[in-house]
mmCIF file of C-alpha atoms in Angstrom:
data_model
loop_
_atom_site.group_PDB
_atom_site.id
_atom_site.type_symbol
_atom_site.label_atom_id
_atom_site.label_comp_id
_atom_site.label_asym_id
_atom_site.label_seq_id
_atom_site.Cartn_x
_atom_site.Cartn_y
_atom_site.Cartn_z
ATOM 1 C CA MET A 1 73.577 110.078 114.778
ATOM 2 C CA THR A 2 72.797 112.453 111.767
ATOM 3 C CA VAL A 3 73.213 116.171 112.385
ATOM 4 C CA GLU A 4 70.776 118.409 110.596
ATOM 5 C CA ARG A 5 72.350 120.817 108.183
ATOM 6 C CA VAL A 6 72.555 124.407 109.432
ATOM 7 C CA PRO A 7 69.872 126.586 107.391
ATOM 8 C CA ILE A 8 71.422 128.609 104.596
ATOM 9 C CA THR A 9 69.436 131.541 103.427
ATOM 10 C CA LEU A 10 69.919 134.325 100.930
ATOM 11 C CA GLY A 11 69.632 138.252 101.519
ATOM 12 C CA LEU A 12 68.397 140.418 98.814
ATOM 13 C CA GLN A 13 68.606 144.190 98.428
ATOM 14 C CA THR A 14 65.419 145.990 97.512
ATOM 15 C CA ASP A 15 66.702 147.359 94.256
ATOM 16 C CA LYS A 16 65.102 145.236 91.790
ATOM 17 C CA PRO A 17 62.160 145.644 89.258
ATOM 18 C CA ARG A 18 58.792 144.006 89.623
ATOM 19 C CA GLY A 19 59.015 140.128 88.963
ATOM 20 C CA ALA A 20 62.676 139.809 89.800
ATOM 21 C CA TYR A 21 62.214 138.875 93.445
ATOM 22 C CA ALA A 22 59.661 136.158 92.671
ATOM 23 C CA GLU A 23 62.053 134.813 89.983
ATOM 24 C CA LEU A 24 64.932 134.721 92.513
ATOM 25 C CA ALA A 25 62.824 133.341 95.339
ATOM 26 C CA VAL A 26 61.549 130.350 93.171
ATOM 27 C CA LEU A 27 65.196 129.692 92.180
ATOM 28 C CA ALA A 28 66.218 129.702 95.822
ATOM 29 C CA GLU A 29 63.525 127.428 96.838
ATOM 30 C CA ASP A 30 64.223 125.035 93.958
ATOM 31 C CA LEU A 31 67.935 124.937 94.803
ATOM 32 C CA GLY A 32 67.159 124.089 98.507
ATOM 33 C CA PHE A 33 67.820 127.233 100.366
ATOM 34 C CA SER A 34 65.948 127.557 103.649
ATOM 35 C CA GLY A 35 64.795 131.111 103.237
ATOM 36 C CA VAL A 36 65.117 134.646 101.670
ATOM 37 C CA SER A 37 65.459 137.899 103.533
ATOM 38 C CA VAL A 38 65.219 141.331 102.093
ATOM 39 C CA PHE A 39 67.199 144.234 103.552
ATOM 40 C CA SER A 40 65.628 147.552 104.625
ATOM 41 C CA ASP A 41 68.520 149.777 103.987
ATOM 42 C CA LEU A 42 68.032 153.569 104.115
ATOM 43 C CA LEU A 43 66.637 155.113 100.809
ATOM 44 C CA TYR A 44 66.005 151.819 99.053
ATOM 45 C CA GLN A 45 62.536 150.420 98.151
ATOM 46 C CA SER A 46 60.285 149.459 100.920
ATOM 47 C CA SER A 47 60.585 145.862 101.749
ATOM 48 C CA ILE A 48 56.941 144.657 102.106
ATOM 49 C CA VAL A 49 56.225 144.638 98.326
ATOM 50 C CA PRO A 50 59.164 142.291 97.487
ATOM 51 C CA LEU A 51 58.444 140.139 100.373
ATOM 52 C CA ILE A 52 54.607 139.736 99.261
ATOM 53 C CA GLU A 53 55.741 139.058 95.710
ATOM 54 C CA MET A 54 58.027 136.248 96.940
ATOM 55 C CA ALA A 55 55.283 134.915 99.295
ATOM 56 C CA TRP A 56 52.850 134.538 96.352
ATOM 57 C CA ALA A 57 55.621 132.804 94.194
ATOM 58 C CA THR A 58 56.883 130.194 96.842
ATOM 59 C CA GLU A 59 55.536 127.418 99.081
ATOM 60 C CA ARG A 60 58.263 126.366 101.470
ATOM 61 C CA ILE A 61 61.036 128.975 102.172
ATOM 62 C CA ARG A 62 60.986 131.299 105.158
ATOM 63 C CA LEU A 63 60.604 134.984 104.416
ATOM 64 C CA GLY A 64 61.358 138.200 106.419
ATOM 65 C CA CYS A 65 62.897 141.643 106.557
ATOM 66 C CA ALA A 66 66.299 141.842 108.085
ATOM 67 C CA CYS A 67 65.704 144.430 109.322
ATOM 68 C CA TRP A 68 62.892 146.757 109.842
ATOM 69 C CA ASN A 69 63.874 150.080 111.553
ATOM 70 C CA PRO A 70 61.623 151.398 114.215
ATOM 71 C CA PHE A 71 63.264 154.851 113.928
ATOM 72 C CA THR A 72 62.028 155.290 110.380
ATOM 73 C CA LEU A 73 58.876 153.111 110.511
ATOM 74 C CA HIS A 74 56.539 152.978 113.440
ATOM 75 C CA PRO A 75 56.190 149.662 115.243
ATOM 76 C CA TYR A 76 52.537 149.587 114.573
ATOM 77 C CA GLU A 77 53.414 149.634 110.808
ATOM 78 C CA ILE A 78 56.019 147.083 111.349
ATOM 79 C CA ALA A 79 53.539 144.744 113.158
ATOM 80 C CA ASN A 80 50.927 145.342 110.526
ATOM 81 C CA GLN A 81 53.327 144.539 107.628
ATOM 82 C CA ALA A 82 54.724 141.496 109.250
ATOM 83 C CA ALA A 83 51.258 140.082 109.877
ATOM 84 C CA LEU A 84 50.410 140.751 106.194
ATOM 85 C CA LEU A 85 53.476 138.816 105.103
ATOM 86 C CA ASP A 86 52.728 136.046 107.484
ATOM 87 C CA ALA A 87 49.034 135.729 106.160
ATOM 88 C CA HIS A 88 50.259 135.871 102.524
ATOM 89 C CA SER A 89 52.985 133.288 102.990
ATOM 90 C CA GLY A 90 50.967 130.805 104.957
ATOM 91 C CA GLY A 91 52.822 131.280 108.206
ATOM 92 C CA ARG A 92 56.375 131.410 106.943
ATOM 93 C CA ALA A 93 57.317 134.914 108.085
ATOM 94 C CA TYR A 94 59.826 136.154 110.521
ATOM 95 C CA LEU A 95 60.254 139.734 111.745
ATOM 96 C CA GLY A 96 63.727 141.479 111.974
ATOM 97 C CA LEU A 97 64.305 144.685 113.962
ATOM 98 C CA ALA A 98 67.429 146.775 114.078
ATOM 99 C CA ARG A 99 68.670 150.362 114.688
ATOM 100 C CA GLY A 100 70.067 150.614 111.265
ATOM 101 C CA SER A 101 72.986 152.930 109.897
ATOM 102 C CA TRP A 102 73.146 156.236 108.100
ATOM 103 C CA LEU A 103 70.278 157.797 110.104
ATOM 104 C CA GLY A 104 72.015 161.070 110.331
ATOM 105 C CA GLY A 105 71.558 161.684 106.666
ATOM 106 C CA ILE A 106 67.843 162.084 107.147
ATOM 107 C CA GLY A 107 68.192 164.055 110.352
ATOM 108 C CA LEU A 108 67.598 161.139 112.895
ATOM 109 C CA ARG A 109 70.138 160.815 115.681
ATOM 110 C CA PRO A 110 68.779 158.312 118.209
ATOM 111 C CA THR A 111 69.985 159.120 121.773
ATOM 112 C CA ARG A 112 68.739 155.962 123.455
ATOM 113 C CA PRO A 113 68.507 153.365 120.700
ATOM 114 C CA LEU A 114 68.111 150.243 123.001
ATOM 115 C CA ALA A 115 65.354 151.667 125.074
ATOM 116 C CA HIS A 116 63.574 152.588 121.661
ATOM 117 C CA LEU A 117 64.159 148.995 120.318
ATOM 118 C CA ARG A 118 62.881 147.598 123.540
ATOM 119 C CA ASP A 119 59.593 149.640 123.437
ATOM 120 C CA ALA A 120 59.242 148.642 119.682
ATOM 121 C CA VAL A 121 59.441 145.069 120.630
ATOM 122 C CA GLY A 122 56.771 145.551 123.279
ATOM 123 C CA VAL A 123 54.303 147.281 120.964
ATOM 124 C CA ILE A 124 54.856 144.723 118.204
ATOM 125 C CA ASP A 125 54.455 141.680 120.556
ATOM 126 C CA ALA A 126 51.346 143.172 121.963
ATOM 127 C CA LEU A 127 49.787 143.808 118.539
ATOM 128 C CA LEU A 128 50.630 140.414 117.114
ATOM 129 C CA ALA A 129 49.364 138.628 120.268
ATOM 130 C CA GLY A 130 46.051 140.142 119.600
ATOM 131 C CA ALA A 131 44.857 140.036 123.246
ATOM 132 C CA GLY A 132 44.579 143.927 123.521
ATOM 133 C CA GLU A 133 46.709 144.070 126.469
ATOM 134 C CA GLY A 134 48.277 147.223 125.439
ATOM 135 C CA TYR A 135 51.941 148.427 126.184
ATOM 136 C CA ALA A 136 53.199 151.364 128.189
ATOM 137 C CA GLY A 137 56.658 152.389 127.101
ATOM 138 C CA GLU A 138 58.864 155.564 127.266
ATOM 139 C CA HIS A 139 59.101 155.974 123.471
ATOM 140 C CA PHE A 140 55.968 153.993 122.190
ATOM 141 C CA ARG A 141 52.666 153.046 123.841
ATOM 142 C CA LEU A 142 49.579 151.060 123.007
ATOM 143 C CA ASP A 143 46.221 151.557 124.572
ATOM 144 C CA GLU A 144 44.635 148.641 126.196
ATOM 145 C CA GLY A 145 41.936 147.188 123.726
ATOM 146 C CA VAL A 146 43.878 148.225 120.589
ATOM 147 C CA ARG A 147 44.140 145.398 118.217
ATOM 148 C CA LEU A 148 44.869 144.793 114.494
ATOM 149 C CA VAL A 149 41.709 144.421 112.537
ATOM 150 C CA SER A 150 43.166 141.429 110.547
ATOM 151 C CA ALA A 151 43.963 138.210 112.334
ATOM 152 C CA SER A 152 47.521 137.960 113.614
ATOM 153 C CA ARG A 153 49.681 135.594 115.676
ATOM 154 C CA PRO A 154 53.107 135.954 117.431
ATOM 155 C CA ILE A 155 55.774 135.886 114.680
ATOM 156 C CA PRO A 156 59.520 134.870 115.387
ATOM 157 C CA LEU A 157 61.627 137.897 116.124
ATOM 158 C CA LEU A 158 65.217 138.598 114.933
ATOM 159 C CA ILE A 159 67.100 141.495 116.270
ATOM 160 C CA GLY A 160 70.090 142.677 114.249
ATOM 161 C CA SER A 161 72.922 143.902 116.419
ATOM 162 C CA TRP A 162 76.623 143.741 116.878
ATOM 163 C CA GLY A 163 76.972 145.179 120.282
ATOM 164 C CA PRO A 164 76.615 143.696 123.727
ATOM 165 C CA ARG A 165 73.595 145.605 124.760
ATOM 166 C CA GLY A 166 71.718 144.683 121.612
ATOM 167 C CA ALA A 167 72.761 141.080 122.028
ATOM 168 C CA ALA A 168 71.508 141.161 125.653
ATOM 169 C CA LEU A 169 68.146 142.453 124.276
ATOM 170 C CA ALA A 170 68.027 139.688 121.855
ATOM 171 C CA GLY A 171 68.811 137.189 124.583
ATOM 172 C CA GLU A 172 65.812 138.607 126.409
ATOM 173 C CA PHE A 173 63.252 138.615 123.585
ATOM 174 C CA ALA A 174 64.480 137.248 120.213
ATOM 175 C CA GLU A 175 64.509 133.769 118.524
ATOM 176 C CA GLU A 176 67.483 134.901 116.536
ATOM 177 C CA ILE A 177 70.190 137.679 116.386
ATOM 178 C CA LYS A 178 71.827 138.618 113.132
ATOM 179 C CA LEU A 179 75.389 140.060 112.758
ATOM 180 C CA GLY A 180 75.057 141.788 109.343
ATOM 181 C CA GLY A 181 78.235 142.043 107.482
ATOM 182 C CA CYS A 182 80.047 139.281 109.434
ATOM 183 C CA ALA A 183 81.685 136.219 108.169
ATOM 184 C CA ASN A 184 83.998 135.898 111.259
ATOM 185 C CA PRO A 185 83.908 132.601 113.169
ATOM 186 C CA ALA A 186 85.257 134.262 116.250
ATOM 187 C CA MET A 187 82.157 136.319 116.797
ATOM 188 C CA ILE A 188 80.077 133.391 117.283
ATOM 189 C CA ALA A 189 81.399 132.626 120.799
ATOM 190 C CA VAL A 190 81.575 136.345 121.549
ATOM 191 C CA THR A 191 77.876 136.877 120.660
ATOM 192 C CA ARG A 192 76.687 133.628 122.519
ATOM 193 C CA GLU A 193 78.207 135.085 125.841
ATOM 194 C CA ARG A 194 76.515 138.438 125.101
ATOM 195 C CA LEU A 195 73.242 136.807 124.585
ATOM 196 C CA ARG A 196 73.574 135.014 127.898
ATOM 197 C CA VAL A 197 73.275 138.327 129.785
ATOM 198 C CA GLY A 198 69.724 138.867 128.564
ATOM 199 C CA ALA A 199 68.724 135.199 128.418
ATOM 200 C CA ASP A 200 69.568 134.712 132.018
ATOM 201 C CA ARG A 201 67.403 137.881 132.997
ATOM 202 C CA ALA A 202 64.491 136.271 131.130
ATOM 203 C CA GLY A 203 65.012 132.656 132.354
ATOM 204 C CA ARG A 204 65.969 131.583 128.860
ATOM 205 C CA ARG A 205 68.933 129.473 127.475
ATOM 206 C CA ALA A 206 71.423 131.418 125.462
ATOM 207 C CA GLU A 207 71.855 128.290 123.530
ATOM 208 C CA ASP A 208 68.235 128.394 122.210
ATOM 209 C CA ILE A 209 68.792 131.622 120.557
ATOM 210 C CA GLY A 210 69.992 131.134 116.966
ATOM 211 C CA ILE A 211 73.051 133.228 115.752
ATOM 212 C CA VAL A 212 72.834 134.307 112.209
ATOM 213 C CA LEU A 213 75.886 135.546 110.330
ATOM 214 C CA GLY A 214 75.273 137.399 106.842
ATOM 215 C CA ALA A 215 77.492 139.401 104.664
ATOM 216 C CA VAL A 216 78.110 140.403 101.070
ATOM 217 C CA THR A 217 78.556 137.384 98.885
ATOM 218 C CA VAL A 218 80.139 137.252 95.582
ATOM 219 C CA ILE A 219 80.775 133.794 93.932
ATOM 220 C CA ASP A 220 82.316 133.242 90.412
ATOM 221 C CA ARG A 221 84.420 130.662 88.847
ATOM 222 C CA ASP A 222 87.091 133.179 88.350
ATOM 223 C CA ARG A 223 87.953 133.938 92.097
ATOM 224 C CA LYS A 224 89.734 137.069 91.162
ATOM 225 C CA THR A 225 86.709 138.607 89.500
ATOM 226 C CA ALA A 226 84.598 137.500 92.678
ATOM 227 C CA ARG A 227 86.921 139.078 95.033
ATOM 228 C CA SER A 228 87.442 142.274 93.147
ATOM 229 C CA LEU A 229 83.555 142.831 93.128
ATOM 230 C CA ALA A 230 83.316 141.826 96.838
ATOM 231 C CA ARG A 231 85.842 144.488 97.764
ATOM 232 C CA ARG A 232 83.845 147.102 95.927
ATOM 233 C CA GLU A 233 80.545 146.083 97.478
ATOM 234 C CA VAL A 234 81.707 145.681 101.044
ATOM 235 C CA ALA A 235 83.669 148.872 101.351
ATOM 236 C CA MET A 236 80.606 150.992 102.479
ATOM 237 C CA TYR A 237 79.682 148.407 105.084
ATOM 238 C CA LEU A 238 83.109 147.980 106.401
ATOM 239 C CA ASP A 239 83.032 151.781 107.110
ATOM 240 C CA VAL A 240 80.181 151.085 109.523
ATOM 241 C CA ILE A 241 80.848 147.757 111.026
ATOM 242 C CA ALA A 242 84.639 147.013 111.051
ATOM 243 C CA GLU A 243 85.270 148.728 114.403
ATOM 244 C CA LEU A 244 82.350 146.809 116.050
ATOM 245 C CA ASP A 245 84.158 143.449 115.893
ATOM 246 C CA PRO A 246 86.398 143.243 118.986
ATOM 247 C CA THR A 247 88.222 140.145 117.694
ATOM 248 C CA VAL A 248 89.716 141.873 114.709
ATOM 249 C CA GLN A 249 92.857 144.187 114.617
ATOM 250 C CA LEU A 250 92.621 146.213 111.437
ATOM 251 C CA PRO A 251 95.737 147.461 109.612
ATOM 252 C CA GLU A 252 96.617 150.966 110.716
ATOM 253 C CA GLY A 253 95.112 153.590 108.457
ATOM 254 C CA LEU A 254 92.755 151.146 106.722
ATOM 255 C CA LEU A 255 89.489 152.641 107.736
ATOM 256 C CA PRO A 256 90.447 156.393 107.179
ATOM 257 C CA GLU A 257 91.639 155.406 103.779
ATOM 258 C CA ILE A 258 88.458 153.676 102.881
ATOM 259 C CA ARG A 259 86.360 156.611 104.281
ATOM 260 C CA GLU A 260 88.300 159.175 102.323
ATOM 261 C CA ARG A 261 87.819 157.167 99.092
ATOM 262 C CA LEU A 262 84.061 156.802 99.890
ATOM 263 C CA ARG A 263 83.718 160.557 100.569
ATOM 264 C CA ASP A 264 85.295 161.215 97.268
ATOM 265 C CA GLY A 265 82.895 158.932 95.431
ATOM 266 C CA ARG A 266 85.881 156.573 94.255
ATOM 267 C CA ALA A 267 84.921 153.204 92.805
ATOM 268 C CA ASP A 268 88.153 151.784 94.140
ATOM 269 C CA ALA A 269 87.374 152.336 97.847
ATOM 270 C CA GLY A 270 87.496 148.659 98.571
ATOM 271 C CA GLU A 271 90.802 147.804 96.714
ATOM 272 C CA VAL A 272 92.833 148.622 99.781
ATOM 273 C CA ILE A 273 90.986 145.949 101.791
ATOM 274 C CA PRO A 274 93.603 143.056 102.554
ATOM 275 C CA ASP A 275 92.551 139.468 101.817
ATOM 276 C CA GLU A 276 92.538 138.435 105.555
ATOM 277 C CA VAL A 277 90.125 141.385 106.314
ATOM 278 C CA LEU A 278 87.926 140.650 103.378
ATOM 279 C CA ASP A 279 87.312 137.068 104.504
ATOM 280 C CA LEU A 280 85.962 138.284 107.894
ATOM 281 C CA PHE A 281 83.455 140.677 106.464
ATOM 282 C CA ALA A 282 82.348 139.039 103.170
ATOM 283 C CA PHE A 283 82.060 135.611 101.345
ATOM 284 C CA ALA A 284 84.051 135.976 98.301
ATOM 285 C CA GLY A 285 85.769 133.757 95.692
ATOM 286 C CA ASP A 286 85.065 130.610 93.791
ATOM 287 C CA PRO A 287 82.829 127.754 95.074
ATOM 288 C CA ASP A 288 85.749 126.216 97.059
ATOM 289 C CA ASP A 289 86.466 129.520 98.827
ATOM 290 C CA ILE A 290 82.704 130.008 99.716
ATOM 291 C CA ALA A 291 82.221 126.494 100.906
ATOM 292 C CA ALA A 292 85.372 126.661 103.054
ATOM 293 C CA GLN A 293 84.267 129.987 104.735
ATOM 294 C CA ALA A 294 80.775 128.699 105.356
ATOM 295 C CA GLN A 295 82.086 125.479 106.814
ATOM 296 C CA ARG A 296 84.292 127.340 109.145
ATOM 297 C CA LEU A 297 81.249 129.219 110.489
ATOM 298 C CA ILE A 298 79.301 126.002 110.917
ATOM 299 C CA ASP A 299 82.151 124.229 112.679
ATOM 300 C CA ALA A 300 82.253 127.351 115.004
ATOM 301 C CA GLY A 301 78.626 126.926 116.028
ATOM 302 C CA VAL A 302 76.614 129.366 113.781
ATOM 303 C CA ASP A 303 72.952 128.558 113.661
ATOM 304 C CA ARG A 304 72.259 130.022 110.287
ATOM 305 C CA ILE A 305 74.244 131.643 107.433
ATOM 306 C CA GLU A 306 72.845 134.257 105.127
ATOM 307 C CA PHE A 307 74.596 134.805 101.796
ATOM 308 C CA GLY A 308 73.898 138.518 100.942
ATOM 309 C CA THR A 309 73.615 140.472 97.783
ATOM 310 C CA PRO A 310 74.908 140.762 95.019
ATOM 311 C CA HIS A 311 75.847 137.038 95.030
ATOM 312 C CA GLY A 312 77.646 137.178 91.631
ATOM 313 C CA VAL A 313 78.417 139.437 88.710
ATOM 314 C CA ASP A 314 74.976 138.252 87.634
ATOM 315 C CA GLU A 315 72.745 137.589 90.672
ATOM 316 C CA ALA A 316 70.827 134.629 89.412
ATOM 317 C CA ASP A 317 73.927 132.908 88.176
ATOM 318 C CA GLY A 318 75.647 133.521 91.614
ATOM 319 C CA ILE A 319 72.555 132.079 93.447
ATOM 320 C CA ALA A 320 72.669 129.137 91.080
ATOM 321 C CA LEU A 321 76.289 128.501 91.746
ATOM 322 C CA LEU A 322 75.887 128.807 95.531
ATOM 323 C CA GLY A 323 72.847 126.426 95.389
ATOM 324 C CA ARG A 324 74.602 123.708 93.126
ATOM 325 C CA GLU A 325 78.143 123.821 94.134
ATOM 326 C CA VAL A 326 78.226 125.154 97.793
ATOM 327 C CA LEU A 327 75.166 123.885 99.563
ATOM 328 C CA PRO A 328 75.998 120.305 98.783
ATOM 329 C CA ARG A 329 79.363 120.509 100.170
ATOM 330 C CA LEU A 330 78.223 121.893 103.650
ATOM 331 C CA THR A 331 78.019 119.387 106.540
ATOM 332 C CA GLY A 332 76.602 119.621 109.923
ATOM 333 C CA PRO A 333 78.712 121.124 112.840
ATOM 334 C CA SER A 334 81.660 119.073 113.976
ATOM 335 C CA ALA A 335 79.668 118.488 117.286
ATOM 336 C CA PRO A 336 75.909 118.406 117.591
ATOM 337 C CA SER A 337 74.352 121.817 118.503
ATOM 338 C CA SER A 338 71.782 122.036 121.283
ATOM 339 C CA ASN A 339 69.974 124.639 119.134
ATOM 340 C CA PRO A 340 67.058 123.189 117.284
ATOM 341 C CA ARG A 341 67.391 125.385 114.398
#
């Protein structure tokens, strides 16, 4: 029996000039990637313009924001922008939601983030369904009869979360869950069981919810160059997510040292990250390294892999190397997955 290859997508930061997104998306489509996501990190460009630019330039690949943040953007706006992307891409959109990080820097300190996310899902679902049923939530509400003026349809939902409660929420409502900044095979089984809590509550199968692992990716024929750049890129994310992985025991003093270097604005903050830690939170190295890392995730049961920015010393060159020398090496999981993705 032929096992379908796990979808491999790219994640782009919204820090590029006009036209660059279209060029990279066309390159990704030509190379055989399944989709392109853009991030919505705090203080970067809004994601909808890059997404529309890519939608106009491509025909096949799936597009979406991973993830929109309902603490900084009202769920009405998220639903409206997702519907716009879906229309301009001919039905290729997905919609990602997450709490996000670094919100304290703009004076936001969510006290009940999961209830907030749940209500955001409720409002977005009601608007995209288009039936005018309304939604009555604690944090957000939608009056009966309120509809988007433009046509809309339900759009596949992704929830970004590392924690058990966020995973349970995804198990209840989402088509996918993404662990941003994760390249650790051990988190796949952990996340599947966390999904099961919400899936059981909603009468769904946890196995039908896709688990997506995505992380900083740097590929280069010179593996030393790639791993050095990956260390610099991943340091700020490791500060946020490393303690969320219950399967990892970090070396004593590692995170305080990284945090002190980040506070001091030092470019060498990531140089203290050991190889074995780097490989759990980033894809880094030459084509052999990246292909081996990705295959370990596939064999552990991942449903989608997202190679995140910056991809290489030069982004287009890195994407081309991933497409030409990593994608062809990846095989299906060692045992057929029940997940149709």
